[in-house]
């Protein structure tokens, strides 16, 4: 058993780092703070729990069935990546032009699912990375990497106020830009 764990460790590190960079909870910090700024502490906690649970469920679903779904609909991974990129571009443009991703019509109950879990944490990039990780590293390593990344996401969201205070607005924006470059 020890040999299996030791031999899988490099793959687990690669899969976890690649997924963490794409999910990017630290880079999304300014957006997450602004989406939840009007919530009290309990609402924010509940929202982030929903976002974390939704993210885990979605990525595990795509880890196990994503490739088959793409094959079923005859969608190549590259086409999925392009379509997802266009979707994120449209959302970003809308946010730049209107200051809101959906015209300000987000309900407090659903903000944990949309837009926090989908598309901020689990967007086309995270889904694609998960499917690629399945191909490269297998199911066990990929599932473990999803669980590790979303444990880190949960910790980040759990301590979002402290992290945001520590980094400040400028620090959060710098991390956001650096992570975008990676």
mmCIF file of C-alpha atoms in Angstrom:
data_model
loop_
_atom_site.group_PDB
_atom_site.id
_atom_site.type_symbol
_atom_site.label_atom_id
_atom_site.label_comp_id
_atom_site.label_asym_id
_atom_site.label_seq_id
_atom_site.Cartn_x
_atom_site.Cartn_y
_atom_site.Cartn_z
ATOM 1 C CA UNK A 1 0.000 0.000 0.000
ATOM 2 C CA UNK A 2 2.829 2.396 0.913
ATOM 3 C CA UNK A 3 4.481 1.870 -2.489
ATOM 4 C CA UNK A 4 1.232 2.685 -4.292
ATOM 5 C CA UNK A 5 0.816 5.937 -2.370
ATOM 6 C CA UNK A 6 4.440 6.964 -2.900
ATOM 7 C CA UNK A 7 4.304 6.160 -6.616
ATOM 8 C CA UNK A 8 1.052 8.130 -7.031
ATOM 9 C CA UNK A 9 2.295 11.196 -5.112
ATOM 10 C CA UNK A 10 3.932 12.998 -8.083
ATOM 11 C CA UNK A 11 0.801 12.514 -10.198
ATOM 12 C CA UNK A 12 -1.401 13.683 -7.327
ATOM 13 C CA UNK A 13 0.711 16.816 -6.931
ATOM 14 C CA UNK A 14 0.539 17.556 -10.677
ATOM 15 C CA UNK A 15 -3.221 16.968 -10.831
ATOM 16 C CA UNK A 16 -3.884 19.024 -7.696
ATOM 17 C CA UNK A 17 -1.707 21.967 -8.722
ATOM 18 C CA UNK A 18 -3.158 22.103 -12.243
ATOM 19 C CA UNK A 19 -6.730 22.045 -10.921
ATOM 20 C CA UNK A 20 -5.999 24.552 -8.136
ATOM 21 C CA UNK A 21 -4.564 27.033 -10.636
ATOM 22 C CA UNK A 22 -7.697 26.769 -12.779
ATOM 23 C CA UNK A 23 -10.211 26.889 -9.896
ATOM 24 C CA UNK A 24 -8.242 29.847 -8.482
ATOM 25 C CA UNK A 25 -10.040 30.674 -5.222
ATOM 26 C CA UNK A 26 -7.481 33.360 -4.350
ATOM 27 C CA UNK A 27 -7.752 35.023 -7.751
ATOM 28 C CA UNK A 28 -11.526 35.050 -7.419
ATOM 29 C CA UNK A 29 -11.341 36.581 -3.941
ATOM 30 C CA UNK A 30 -12.336 40.151 -4.935
ATOM 31 C CA UNK A 31 -15.337 38.875 -6.907
ATOM 32 C CA UNK A 32 -16.397 36.520 -4.109
ATOM 33 C CA UNK A 33 -16.197 39.319 -1.551
ATOM 34 C CA UNK A 34 -18.246 41.682 -3.722
ATOM 35 C CA UNK A 35 -20.901 39.038 -4.456
ATOM 36 C CA UNK A 36 -21.433 38.406 -0.750
ATOM 37 C CA UNK A 37 -20.778 41.848 0.760
ATOM 38 C CA UNK A 38 -24.457 42.437 1.643
ATOM 39 C CA UNK A 39 -24.795 39.106 3.457
ATOM 40 C CA UNK A 40 -24.481 38.606 7.175
ATOM 41 C CA UNK A 41 -21.925 36.119 8.498
ATOM 42 C CA UNK A 42 -24.337 33.138 8.574
ATOM 43 C CA UNK A 43 -25.696 33.794 5.065
ATOM 44 C CA UNK A 44 -22.169 34.054 3.701
ATOM 45 C CA UNK A 45 -21.144 30.838 5.486
ATOM 46 C CA UNK A 46 -24.173 28.999 4.087
ATOM 47 C CA UNK A 47 -23.565 30.411 0.596
ATOM 48 C CA UNK A 48 -19.942 29.256 0.611
ATOM 49 C CA UNK A 49 -20.925 25.803 1.902
ATOM 50 C CA UNK A 50 -23.379 25.485 -0.992
ATOM 51 C CA UNK A 51 -20.714 26.682 -3.451
ATOM 52 C CA UNK A 52 -18.145 24.208 -2.139
ATOM 53 C CA UNK A 53 -20.561 21.260 -2.145
ATOM 54 C CA UNK A 54 -21.806 22.158 -5.631
ATOM 55 C CA UNK A 55 -18.244 22.433 -6.913
ATOM 56 C CA UNK A 56 -17.230 19.053 -5.515
ATOM 57 C CA UNK A 57 -20.330 17.326 -6.873
ATOM 58 C CA UNK A 58 -19.940 18.869 -10.321
ATOM 59 C CA UNK A 59 -16.257 18.075 -10.693
ATOM 60 C CA UNK A 60 -16.703 14.524 -9.422
ATOM 61 C CA UNK A 61 -19.581 14.101 -11.864
ATOM 62 C CA UNK A 62 -17.413 15.318 -14.745
ATOM 63 C CA UNK A 63 -14.464 13.262 -13.523
ATOM 64 C CA UNK A 64 -16.549 10.126 -13.767
ATOM 65 C CA UNK A 65 -18.865 10.909 -16.706
ATOM 66 C CA UNK A 66 -17.499 13.986 -18.490
ATOM 67 C CA UNK A 67 -15.703 12.151 -21.275
ATOM 68 C CA UNK A 68 -18.784 10.004 -21.985
ATOM 69 C CA UNK A 69 -21.054 13.067 -22.072
ATOM 70 C CA UNK A 70 -18.803 14.798 -24.585
ATOM 71 C CA UNK A 71 -18.686 11.643 -26.722
ATOM 72 C CA UNK A 72 -22.477 11.242 -26.495
ATOM 73 C CA UNK A 73 -23.032 14.753 -27.843
ATOM 74 C CA UNK A 74 -20.085 14.476 -30.260
ATOM 75 C CA UNK A 75 -18.313 17.438 -28.706
ATOM 76 C CA UNK A 76 -14.545 17.484 -28.773
ATOM 77 C CA UNK A 77 -12.674 18.641 -25.700
ATOM 78 C CA UNK A 78 -11.243 21.506 -27.751
ATOM 79 C CA UNK A 79 -14.715 22.649 -28.851
ATOM 80 C CA UNK A 80 -15.890 22.519 -25.247
ATOM 81 C CA UNK A 81 -12.926 24.655 -24.197
ATOM 82 C CA UNK A 82 -13.626 27.234 -26.914
ATOM 83 C CA UNK A 83 -17.354 27.419 -26.145
ATOM 84 C CA UNK A 84 -16.629 27.741 -22.434
ATOM 85 C CA UNK A 85 -14.101 30.480 -23.095
ATOM 86 C CA UNK A 86 -16.647 32.398 -25.146
ATOM 87 C CA UNK A 87 -19.221 32.022 -22.361
ATOM 88 C CA UNK A 88 -16.763 33.346 -19.776
ATOM 89 C CA UNK A 89 -15.833 36.219 -22.099
ATOM 90 C CA UNK A 90 -19.506 37.181 -22.430
ATOM 91 C CA UNK A 91 -19.976 37.068 -18.657
ATOM 92 C CA UNK A 92 -16.832 39.163 -18.147
ATOM 93 C CA UNK A 93 -17.980 41.715 -20.732
ATOM 94 C CA UNK A 94 -21.371 41.968 -19.066
ATOM 95 C CA UNK A 95 -19.730 42.465 -15.673
ATOM 96 C CA UNK A 96 -17.501 45.200 -17.092
ATOM 97 C CA UNK A 97 -20.346 47.002 -18.832
ATOM 98 C CA UNK A 98 -23.096 46.672 -16.220
ATOM 99 C CA UNK A 99 -21.185 46.016 -13.009
ATOM 100 C CA UNK A 100 -23.131 42.778 -12.544
ATOM 101 C CA UNK A 101 -22.934 39.405 -14.227
ATOM 102 C CA UNK A 102 -26.718 39.137 -14.680
ATOM 103 C CA UNK A 103 -28.078 42.653 -14.425
ATOM 104 C CA UNK A 104 -28.353 42.508 -10.621
ATOM 105 C CA UNK A 105 -31.025 39.794 -10.571
ATOM 106 C CA UNK A 106 -29.153 37.240 -8.489
ATOM 107 C CA UNK A 107 -31.070 35.875 -5.512
ATOM 108 C CA UNK A 108 -29.256 35.459 -2.225
ATOM 109 C CA UNK A 109 -30.342 31.806 -2.138
ATOM 110 C CA UNK A 110 -28.831 30.891 -5.491
ATOM 111 C CA UNK A 111 -25.614 32.940 -5.469
ATOM 112 C CA UNK A 112 -23.724 29.952 -4.013
ATOM 113 C CA UNK A 113 -24.588 27.867 -7.061
ATOM 114 C CA UNK A 114 -24.575 30.557 -9.768
ATOM 115 C CA UNK A 115 -22.239 32.457 -10.164
ATOM 116 C CA UNK A 116 -19.910 31.304 -7.347
ATOM 117 C CA UNK A 117 -19.805 27.530 -7.939
ATOM 118 C CA UNK A 118 -20.618 27.851 -11.644
ATOM 119 C CA UNK A 119 -18.757 29.439 -13.480
ATOM 120 C CA UNK A 120 -16.314 31.080 -11.025
ATOM 121 C CA UNK A 121 -15.020 27.946 -9.292
ATOM 122 C CA UNK A 122 -16.172 25.241 -11.695
ATOM 123 C CA UNK A 123 -16.082 26.643 -15.177
ATOM 124 C CA UNK A 124 -15.101 25.101 -18.481
ATOM 125 C CA UNK A 125 -11.419 25.235 -17.523
ATOM 126 C CA UNK A 126 -11.920 23.229 -14.327
ATOM 127 C CA UNK A 127 -14.130 20.700 -16.118
ATOM 128 C CA UNK A 128 -11.616 20.328 -18.955
ATOM 129 C CA UNK A 129 -8.714 20.002 -16.515
ATOM 130 C CA UNK A 130 -10.606 17.321 -14.590
ATOM 131 C CA UNK A 131 -11.322 15.345 -17.770
ATOM 132 C CA UNK A 132 -7.682 15.673 -18.856
ATOM 133 C CA UNK A 133 -6.512 14.586 -15.397
ATOM 134 C CA UNK A 134 -8.667 11.456 -15.689
ATOM 135 C CA UNK A 135 -6.934 10.670 -18.985
ATOM 136 C CA UNK A 136 -3.458 11.353 -17.612
ATOM 137 C CA UNK A 137 -3.591 10.147 -14.020
ATOM 138 C CA UNK A 138 -6.642 7.918 -13.626
ATOM 139 C CA UNK A 139 -9.760 8.086 -11.503
ATOM 140 C CA UNK A 140 -8.262 7.696 -8.015
ATOM 141 C CA UNK A 141 -5.686 10.472 -8.422
ATOM 142 C CA UNK A 142 -8.186 12.814 -10.085
ATOM 143 C CA UNK A 143 -10.873 12.280 -7.448
ATOM 144 C CA UNK A 144 -8.281 12.828 -4.713
ATOM 145 C CA UNK A 145 -7.111 16.043 -6.414
ATOM 146 C CA UNK A 146 -10.699 17.349 -6.633
ATOM 147 C CA UNK A 147 -11.215 16.657 -2.927
ATOM 148 C CA UNK A 148 -7.913 18.315 -1.979
ATOM 149 C CA UNK A 149 -8.563 21.391 -4.124
ATOM 150 C CA UNK A 150 -12.060 21.845 -2.760
ATOM 151 C CA UNK A 151 -10.821 21.412 0.796
ATOM 152 C CA UNK A 152 -8.478 24.331 0.068
ATOM 153 C CA UNK A 153 -11.387 26.224 -1.538
ATOM 154 C CA UNK A 154 -13.495 25.581 1.575
ATOM 155 C CA UNK A 155 -10.681 26.861 3.818
ATOM 156 C CA UNK A 156 -10.266 29.940 1.623
ATOM 157 C CA UNK A 157 -13.989 30.687 1.705
ATOM 158 C CA UNK A 158 -14.215 29.913 5.421
ATOM 159 C CA UNK A 159 -11.551 32.515 6.170
ATOM 160 C CA UNK A 160 -12.319 34.892 3.297
ATOM 161 C CA UNK A 161 -12.686 37.957 5.528
ATOM 162 C CA UNK A 162 -9.365 37.353 7.240
ATOM 163 C CA UNK A 163 -7.568 36.639 3.949
ATOM 164 C CA UNK A 164 -9.104 39.691 2.309
ATOM 165 C CA UNK A 165 -8.170 41.883 5.292
ATOM 166 C CA UNK A 166 -4.637 40.505 5.312
ATOM 167 C CA UNK A 167 -4.118 41.046 1.588
ATOM 168 C CA UNK A 168 -6.123 44.231 1.319
ATOM 169 C CA UNK A 169 -7.767 45.341 -1.899
ATOM 170 C CA UNK A 170 -4.461 45.885 -3.695
ATOM 171 C CA UNK A 171 -3.033 42.541 -2.599
ATOM 172 C CA UNK A 172 -6.188 40.720 -3.697
ATOM 173 C CA UNK A 173 -6.063 42.383 -7.096
ATOM 174 C CA UNK A 174 -2.363 41.564 -7.503
ATOM 175 C CA UNK A 175 -2.983 37.886 -6.698
ATOM 176 C CA UNK A 176 -5.943 37.892 -9.067
ATOM 177 C CA UNK A 177 -3.791 39.250 -11.904
ATOM 178 C CA UNK A 178 -0.848 36.932 -11.211
ATOM 179 C CA UNK A 179 -3.104 33.863 -11.088
ATOM 180 C CA UNK A 180 -4.724 34.976 -14.345
ATOM 181 C CA UNK A 181 -1.282 34.973 -15.971
ATOM 182 C CA UNK A 182 -0.567 31.427 -14.793
#
